[in-house]
Amino acid sequence: MAAVADTPLLSVKGVTLRYRDQNGIVTATDKVEFQVSRGDRVVLLGPSGCGKSTLLKAVGGFLAPSEGNITLNGRQVAGPGPDRVMVFQEFDQLLPWKTVRENVAFGLLASRSLPKGEAHERALEAIRTVHLEQFADAYPHTLSGGMKQRVAIARCLAMKPEIILMDEPFAALDALSRRRMQDELLELWSEYQFTMLFVTHSIEEALLLGSRIVVMSPHPGRVEEIIEAEQLQAAAGAHPEIAERIRQVLFRDAPDYVI
Amino acid sequence: MKTDSTAVGMTVRGTVMHEGSPSTGPGILAQLWDKGWVRRAGLLILLCALWEWYATRLANPLMVPTFSATLQALVDAVRSGGLPARIVTSFKILLTGYGIGVLLALILAMAATMTRLGSDLLELCTSMFNPLPAIALLPLALLWFGLGNGSIIFVLIHAVLWPVALSAHGGFSAVNGTIRMVGRNYGLSGIRYAAVILIPAAFPSLLTGLRNGWAFAWRTLIAAELVFGVSSGSGGIGWFIYENKQQLEIPSVFAGLITVILIGIAVENLIFDRIERATVVKWGMKSSGGRNVKIRSAA
């Protein structure tokens, strides 16, 4: 048992990601290394261009690392799979031709995790946990942005995946809804203790949501510092000094006008 | 710039409002006049009255029969069961050709979406065959398939395949990356991915394509039947028109033409509009682009 607890759930080892665009080959991340244990809320924090989203997609299996490897439960990640469910920033991650309930059940049915009846039952359950039971039969285009993201989270919770991958899910929301969604996400976590890898460029959000924070620098993305749970817990709620430290790490090489 | 254009738009709408509600106030007549279908029905009645008046004055039923005679011929043809049988014949052939054409188009568009070579093939074929009117293939079809339904079906497939494949390919390619990733995230691939993600996500374009394909198929069918419904004993509506012209039953020729128009309208409004409301509109996926394409095809 102890051995199981000790081996990390997700391990990213020396991962270099390259992709091709019109100007040639771009190195998104360079020899990135970090680990996620069960029940962790790990935040990948960095400015735009640090490859954090690309890294998340690599964990999701949507692109293969050029160097290094990514393992989940000791098995190499070889492609997308329902054991790592992504929640995207874009509202159109919901299928517009399906109702809220069908969208949530879709994951379970597409991955053949549950038969139809049970899938719909579990979908309703998940919809209840994000307080959208009144909208179970509504189509996504009738929902607000925050509600759409909640449906996406419900779809992902219903799957009970090994790890939840969140790609700035609240970035497109207004400040008020964002704040509420962050609180709700934490509430959901304290209830279900899921493992989550969360990408953001907001220091505030990282401090609020993370139990560990992986701070990344841009061009190419490198891990600058990993702030551990103990440090975050010790600061208990208000983290002005940690925020300041992250800011210094992030803007170490930046010219003054950026800040 | 943007505020300018909205300001203009509002003024224009304002003027229309003034003209639409005259100083007499919202009387029943004015209210009726505001409804589009009332105005159009009024125009239609006017046009029919003009036709009746002109044909009566001309008094040459061999050239232009009166509206009432045409209507009478239509009623007779329907009553005798002659016309309904022709319609059934036409639809059997039409649905066969349309069905095969749409199926081939979907396969071709799918191949074009999944592979680069498929995309090249689709582009090459559509640029070659799209400008070729289906009816121009009729002589060849006659040579290959003989006099009969086979030839018409071949020509119909040609009429449907290219425009539908183009729309479908456009639709598949435009499916946004997030939805694609969602599909793959939950382990979908191959046929299931196409059926569960690609086809519904591309449905607005697909529906536009099906509409265009229908419009092409319907016109082609009537034209083809006019040319060689002659041979087959039970011709369709095109043959009905041709036959009656040979027998100088000109009111029946007009009745045949009206039938073609009525069926065209019925399919557009009863079938396609209904499908659109039950799907694309309900899902909030209706794109404004669809309408433009539809207008172009009708021209």
Tab-separated table of N, CA and C in Angstrom, chain A residues 92-198:
chain	number	residue	atom	x	y	z
A	92	ASP	N	-17.213	26.151	-26.501
A	92	ASP	CA	-17.767	25.205	-27.483
A	92	ASP	C	-17.229	23.792	-27.301
A	93	GLN	N	-16.692	23.490	-26.108
A	93	GLN	CA	-16.308	22.105	-25.841
A	93	GLN	C	-17.534	21.229	-25.612
A	94	LEU	N	-18.700	21.872	-25.381
A	94	LEU	CA	-19.935	21.089	-25.270
A	94	LEU	C	-20.448	20.833	-26.682
A	95	LEU	N	-21.084	19.683	-26.875
A	95	LEU	CA	-21.624	19.369	-28.187
A	95	LEU	C	-22.976	20.062	-28.313
A	96	PRO	N	-23.095	21.011	-29.241
A	96	PRO	CA	-24.313	21.829	-29.288
A	96	PRO	C	-25.567	21.029	-29.615
A	97	TRP	N	-25.408	19.844	-30.227
A	97	TRP	CA	-26.589	19.071	-30.608
A	97	TRP	C	-27.066	18.149	-29.488
A	98	LYS	N	-26.418	18.225	-28.342
A	98	LYS	CA	-26.850	17.398	-27.228
A	98	LYS	C	-27.281	18.289	-26.063
A	99	THR	N	-28.282	17.825	-25.302
A	99	THR	CA	-28.699	18.575	-24.119
A	99	THR	C	-27.620	18.435	-23.055
A	100	VAL	N	-27.788	19.196	-21.980
A	100	VAL	CA	-26.823	19.152	-20.887
A	100	VAL	C	-26.629	17.711	-20.416
A	101	ARG	N	-27.766	17.017	-20.189
A	101	ARG	CA	-27.670	15.651	-19.690
A	101	ARG	C	-26.984	14.743	-20.713
A	102	GLU	N	-27.329	14.916	-21.989
A	102	GLU	CA	-26.710	14.072	-23.023
A	102	GLU	C	-25.219	14.366	-23.157
A	103	ASN	N	-24.854	15.645	-22.968
A	103	ASN	CA	-23.446	16.006	-23.017
A	103	ASN	C	-22.663	15.319	-21.910
A	104	VAL	N	-23.248	15.310	-20.718
A	104	VAL	CA	-22.541	14.707	-19.590
A	104	VAL	C	-22.479	13.188	-19.771
A	105	ALA	N	-23.581	12.617	-20.273
A	105	ALA	CA	-23.599	11.164	-20.482
A	105	ALA	C	-22.712	10.772	-21.661
A	106	PHE	N	-22.495	11.725	-22.565
A	106	PHE	CA	-21.733	11.436	-23.782
A	106	PHE	C	-20.361	10.808	-23.485
A	107	GLY	N	-19.664	11.392	-22.499
A	107	GLY	CA	-18.341	10.873	-22.177
A	107	GLY	C	-18.403	9.411	-21.778
A	108	LEU	N	-19.393	9.097	-20.932
A	108	LEU	CA	-19.531	7.724	-20.425
A	108	LEU	C	-19.892	6.760	-21.550
A	109	LEU	N	-20.744	7.230	-22.472
A	109	LEU	CA	-21.188	6.362	-23.559
A	109	LEU	C	-20.102	6.207	-24.610
A	110	ALA	N	-19.449	7.335	-24.960
A	110	ALA	CA	-18.425	7.288	-26.006
A	110	ALA	C	-17.267	6.392	-25.584
A	111	SER	N	-16.940	6.437	-24.281
A	111	SER	CA	-15.811	5.628	-23.818
A	111	SER	C	-16.262	4.232	-23.423
A	112	ARG	N	-17.556	3.950	-23.614
A	112	ARG	CA	-18.150	2.652	-23.268
A	112	ARG	C	-17.882	2.289	-21.815
A	113	SER	N	-17.968	3.300	-20.929
A	113	SER	CA	-17.734	3.039	-19.520
A	113	SER	C	-18.970	2.451	-18.857
A	114	LEU	N	-20.143	2.909	-19.291
A	114	LEU	CA	-21.386	2.470	-18.662
A	114	LEU	C	-22.436	2.234	-19.744
A	115	PRO	N	-23.391	1.326	-19.490
A	115	PRO	CA	-24.533	1.208	-20.409
A	115	PRO	C	-25.414	2.447	-20.313
A	116	LYS	N	-26.295	2.602	-21.292
A	116	LYS	CA	-27.018	3.855	-21.468
A	116	LYS	C	-27.771	4.322	-20.216
A	117	GLY	N	-28.574	3.414	-19.633
A	117	GLY	CA	-29.391	3.800	-18.492
A	117	GLY	C	-28.544	4.314	-17.340
A	118	GLU	N	-27.497	3.565	-17.009
A	118	GLU	CA	-26.640	3.964	-15.897
A	118	GLU	C	-25.893	5.249	-16.208
A	119	ALA	N	-25.494	5.395	-17.471
A	119	ALA	CA	-24.767	6.604	-17.868
A	119	ALA	C	-25.638	7.828	-17.623
A	120	HIS	N	-26.926	7.725	-17.974
A	120	HIS	CA	-27.798	8.877	-17.783
A	120	HIS	C	-28.045	9.143	-16.305
A	121	GLU	N	-28.106	8.070	-15.516
A	121	GLU	CA	-28.257	8.263	-14.074
A	121	GLU	C	-27.048	8.984	-13.494
A	122	ARG	N	-25.863	8.488	-13.877
A	122	ARG	CA	-24.676	9.108	-13.324
A	122	ARG	C	-24.521	10.541	-13.834
A	123	ALA	N	-24.963	10.771	-15.067
A	123	ALA	CA	-24.901	12.119	-15.620
A	123	ALA	C	-25.750	13.058	-14.777
A	124	LEU	N	-26.958	12.602	-14.420
A	124	LEU	CA	-27.841	13.450	-13.603
A	124	LEU	C	-27.206	13.766	-12.262
A	125	GLU	N	-26.571	12.741	-11.698
A	125	GLU	CA	-25.886	12.923	-10.426
A	125	GLU	C	-24.827	14.024	-10.541
A	126	ALA	N	-24.013	13.912	-11.585
A	126	ALA	CA	-22.932	14.877	-11.789
A	126	ALA	C	-23.505	16.270	-12.026
A	127	ILE	N	-24.624	16.337	-12.748
A	127	ILE	CA	-25.240	17.636	-13.020
A	127	ILE	C	-25.728	18.256	-11.708
A	128	ARG	N	-26.230	17.399	-10.813
A	128	ARG	CA	-26.664	17.888	-9.510
A	128	ARG	C	-25.482	18.463	-8.725
A	129	THR	N	-24.331	17.820	-8.818
A	129	THR	CA	-23.196	18.319	-8.044
A	129	THR	C	-22.753	19.703	-8.512
A	130	VAL	N	-23.049	20.072	-9.773
A	130	VAL	CA	-22.691	21.425	-10.205
A	130	VAL	C	-23.933	22.326	-10.225
A	131	HIS	N	-25.008	21.885	-9.573
A	131	HIS	CA	-26.230	22.674	-9.366
A	131	HIS	C	-26.898	23.089	-10.669
A	132	LEU	N	-26.955	22.190	-11.640
A	132	LEU	CA	-27.602	22.548	-12.900
A	132	LEU	C	-28.787	21.639	-13.196
A	133	GLU	N	-29.337	20.978	-12.152
A	133	GLU	CA	-30.389	19.994	-12.425
A	133	GLU	C	-31.584	20.599	-13.161
A	134	GLN	N	-31.817	21.909	-12.946
A	134	GLN	CA	-32.949	22.536	-13.649
A	134	GLN	C	-32.693	22.636	-15.148
A	135	PHE	N	-31.434	22.559	-15.529
A	135	PHE	CA	-31.098	22.772	-16.938
A	135	PHE	C	-30.700	21.479	-17.636
A	136	ALA	N	-31.025	20.349	-17.024
A	136	ALA	CA	-30.572	19.065	-17.552
A	136	ALA	C	-31.018	18.858	-19.000
A	137	ASP	N	-32.193	19.385	-19.356
A	137	ASP	CA	-32.693	19.151	-20.709
A	137	ASP	C	-32.524	20.369	-21.612
A	138	ALA	N	-31.732	21.334	-21.168
A	138	ALA	CA	-31.501	22.525	-21.996
A	138	ALA	C	-30.365	22.262	-22.974
A	139	TYR	N	-30.390	22.965	-24.098
A	139	TYR	CA	-29.278	22.874	-25.053
A	139	TYR	C	-28.219	23.900	-24.684
A	140	PRO	N	-26.950	23.576	-24.955
A	140	PRO	CA	-25.865	24.444	-24.492
A	140	PRO	C	-25.987	25.908	-24.934
A	141	HIS	N	-26.545	26.161	-26.133
A	141	HIS	CA	-26.561	27.559	-26.581
A	141	HIS	C	-27.476	28.440	-25.751
A	142	THR	N	-28.300	27.820	-24.891
A	142	THR	CA	-29.177	28.617	-24.046
A	142	THR	C	-28.527	28.912	-22.687
A	143	LEU	N	-27.319	28.402	-22.457
A	143	LEU	CA	-26.669	28.569	-21.158
A	143	LEU	C	-25.659	29.715	-21.183
A	144	SER	N	-25.359	30.248	-19.998
A	144	SER	CA	-24.320	31.268	-19.895
A	144	SER	C	-22.954	30.590	-19.914
A	145	GLY	N	-21.912	31.397	-20.070
A	145	GLY	CA	-20.556	30.864	-20.117
A	145	GLY	C	-20.201	30.045	-18.891
A	146	GLY	N	-20.537	30.584	-17.717
A	146	GLY	CA	-20.219	29.876	-16.479
A	146	GLY	C	-20.948	28.547	-16.389
A	147	MET	N	-22.203	28.547	-16.837
A	147	MET	CA	-22.968	27.301	-16.799
A	147	MET	C	-22.375	26.279	-17.754
A	148	LYS	N	-21.932	26.744	-18.917
A	148	LYS	CA	-21.323	25.809	-19.881
A	148	LYS	C	-20.082	25.167	-19.271
A	149	GLN	N	-19.272	25.976	-18.585
A	149	GLN	CA	-18.061	25.414	-17.987
A	149	GLN	C	-18.429	24.426	-16.883
A	150	ARG	N	-19.522	24.721	-16.181
A	150	ARG	CA	-19.957	23.789	-15.141
A	150	ARG	C	-20.369	22.454	-15.752
A	151	VAL	N	-21.054	22.525	-16.897
A	151	VAL	CA	-21.440	21.281	-17.566
A	151	VAL	C	-20.188	20.504	-17.954
A	152	ALA	N	-19.191	21.230	-18.472
A	152	ALA	CA	-17.951	20.559	-18.873
A	152	ALA	C	-17.298	19.884	-17.670
A	153	ILE	N	-17.344	20.569	-16.524
A	153	ILE	CA	-16.760	19.982	-15.314
A	153	ILE	C	-17.575	18.763	-14.877
A	154	ALA	N	-18.906	18.876	-14.996
A	154	ALA	CA	-19.753	17.738	-14.629
A	154	ALA	C	-19.450	16.548	-15.530
A	155	ARG	N	-19.273	16.820	-16.829
A	155	ARG	CA	-18.985	15.733	-17.763
A	155	ARG	C	-17.704	15.016	-17.364
A	156	CYS	N	-16.748	15.831	-16.921
A	156	CYS	CA	-15.457	15.271	-16.564
A	156	CYS	C	-15.542	14.538	-15.225
A	157	LEU	N	-16.290	15.076	-14.255
A	157	LEU	CA	-16.432	14.396	-12.959
A	157	LEU	C	-17.156	13.063	-13.119
A	158	ALA	N	-18.173	13.045	-14.007
A	158	ALA	CA	-18.955	11.828	-14.194
A	158	ALA	C	-18.070	10.679	-14.662
A	159	MET	N	-17.019	11.009	-15.393
A	159	MET	CA	-16.115	9.981	-15.913
A	159	MET	C	-15.273	9.353	-14.801
A	160	LYS	N	-15.156	10.038	-13.660
A	160	LYS	CA	-14.244	9.610	-12.596
A	160	LYS	C	-12.877	9.240	-13.171
A	161	PRO	N	-12.230	10.176	-13.833
A	161	PRO	CA	-10.947	9.865	-14.466
A	161	PRO	C	-9.827	9.796	-13.427
A	162	GLU	N	-8.678	9.264	-13.843
A	162	GLU	CA	-7.520	9.217	-12.955
A	162	GLU	C	-7.074	10.630	-12.628
A	163	ILE	N	-7.101	11.481	-13.649
A	163	ILE	CA	-6.640	12.857	-13.451
A	163	ILE	C	-7.472	13.781	-14.334
A	164	ILE	N	-7.771	14.953	-13.809
A	164	ILE	CA	-8.537	15.940	-14.561
A	164	ILE	C	-7.564	17.002	-15.067
A	165	LEU	N	-7.607	17.274	-16.358
A	165	LEU	CA	-6.691	18.244	-16.953
A	165	LEU	C	-7.471	19.500	-17.301
A	166	MET	N	-7.144	20.614	-16.656
A	166	MET	CA	-7.918	21.831	-16.888
A	166	MET	C	-7.059	22.881	-17.563
A	167	ASP	N	-7.512	23.309	-18.723
A	167	ASP	CA	-6.746	24.262	-19.517
A	167	ASP	C	-7.382	25.653	-19.410
A	168	GLU	N	-7.021	26.406	-18.419
A	168	GLU	CA	-7.571	27.741	-18.133
A	168	GLU	C	-9.097	27.757	-18.278
A	169	PRO	N	-9.807	26.886	-17.568
A	169	PRO	CA	-11.239	26.742	-17.831
A	169	PRO	C	-12.051	27.992	-17.500
A	170	PHE	N	-11.495	28.871	-16.645
A	170	PHE	CA	-12.295	30.025	-16.228
A	170	PHE	C	-11.801	31.318	-16.860
A	171	ALA	N	-10.845	31.220	-17.769
A	171	ALA	CA	-10.212	32.427	-18.304
A	171	ALA	C	-11.173	33.271	-19.137
A	172	ALA	N	-12.170	32.623	-19.753
A	172	ALA	CA	-13.069	33.381	-20.619
A	172	ALA	C	-14.300	33.892	-19.868
A	173	LEU	N	-14.317	33.702	-18.539
A	173	LEU	CA	-15.485	34.143	-17.765
A	173	LEU	C	-15.256	35.546	-17.215
A	174	ASP	N	-16.349	36.236	-16.875
A	174	ASP	CA	-16.195	37.529	-16.220
A	174	ASP	C	-15.698	37.302	-14.795
A	175	ALA	N	-15.161	38.362	-14.182
A	175	ALA	CA	-14.455	38.225	-12.908
A	175	ALA	C	-15.330	37.580	-11.830
A	176	LEU	N	-16.604	37.989	-11.785
A	176	LEU	CA	-17.484	37.456	-10.737
A	176	LEU	C	-17.709	35.966	-10.895
A	177	SER	N	-18.078	35.559	-12.131
A	177	SER	CA	-18.328	34.133	-12.358
A	177	SER	C	-17.056	33.341	-12.119
A	178	ARG	N	-15.913	33.927	-12.517
A	178	ARG	CA	-14.659	33.195	-12.344
A	178	ARG	C	-14.446	32.879	-10.871
A	179	ARG	N	-14.644	33.897	-10.036
A	179	ARG	CA	-14.436	33.744	-8.607
A	179	ARG	C	-15.351	32.645	-8.055
A	180	ARG	N	-16.604	32.656	-8.511
A	180	ARG	CA	-17.545	31.671	-8.017
A	180	ARG	C	-17.169	30.269	-8.454
A	181	MET	N	-16.731	30.162	-9.721
A	181	MET	CA	-16.350	28.852	-10.233
A	181	MET	C	-15.139	28.304	-9.492
A	182	GLN	N	-14.210	29.203	-9.156
A	182	GLN	CA	-13.024	28.749	-8.412
A	182	GLN	C	-13.445	28.173	-7.062
A	183	ASP	N	-14.337	28.886	-6.370
A	183	ASP	CA	-14.804	28.390	-5.070
A	183	ASP	C	-15.513	27.049	-5.220
A	184	GLU	N	-16.373	26.985	-6.261
A	184	GLU	CA	-17.117	25.741	-6.458
A	184	GLU	C	-16.183	24.574	-6.758
A	185	LEU	N	-15.131	24.871	-7.535
A	185	LEU	CA	-14.177	23.812	-7.870
A	185	LEU	C	-13.514	23.289	-6.603
A	186	LEU	N	-13.155	24.217	-5.713
A	186	LEU	CA	-12.535	23.790	-4.451
A	186	LEU	C	-13.511	22.976	-3.600
A	187	GLU	N	-14.779	23.404	-3.603
A	187	GLU	CA	-15.791	22.646	-2.870
A	187	GLU	C	-15.900	21.227	-3.419
A	188	LEU	N	-15.956	21.150	-4.753
A	188	LEU	CA	-16.041	19.832	-5.396
A	188	LEU	C	-14.837	18.998	-5.020
A	189	TRP	N	-13.671	19.633	-4.982
A	189	TRP	CA	-12.471	18.876	-4.661
A	189	TRP	C	-12.535	18.353	-3.240
A	190	SER	N	-12.986	19.197	-2.305
A	190	SER	CA	-12.990	18.718	-0.920
A	190	SER	C	-13.992	17.578	-0.768
A	191	GLU	N	-14.982	17.522	-1.674
A	191	GLU	CA	-15.931	16.421	-1.594
A	191	GLU	C	-15.377	15.153	-2.253
A	192	TYR	N	-14.744	15.302	-3.428
A	192	TYR	CA	-14.358	14.106	-4.198
A	192	TYR	C	-12.860	13.833	-4.221
A	193	GLN	N	-12.033	14.777	-3.827
A	193	GLN	CA	-10.583	14.564	-3.751
A	193	GLN	C	-9.972	14.062	-5.057
A	194	PHE	N	-10.465	14.590	-6.171
A	194	PHE	CA	-9.899	14.155	-7.454
A	194	PHE	C	-8.504	14.740	-7.658
A	195	THR	N	-7.767	14.135	-8.561
A	195	THR	CA	-6.444	14.644	-8.882
A	195	THR	C	-6.597	15.604	-10.051
A	196	MET	N	-5.930	16.746	-9.963
A	196	MET	CA	-6.158	17.726	-11.011
A	196	MET	C	-4.867	18.424	-11.393
A	197	LEU	N	-4.728	18.634	-12.695
A	197	LEU	CA	-3.610	19.410	-13.219
A	197	LEU	C	-4.237	20.616	-13.905
A	198	PHE	N	-3.928	21.802	-13.386
A	198	PHE	CA	-4.665	23.000	-13.763
A	198	PHE	C	-3.698	24.000	-14.375
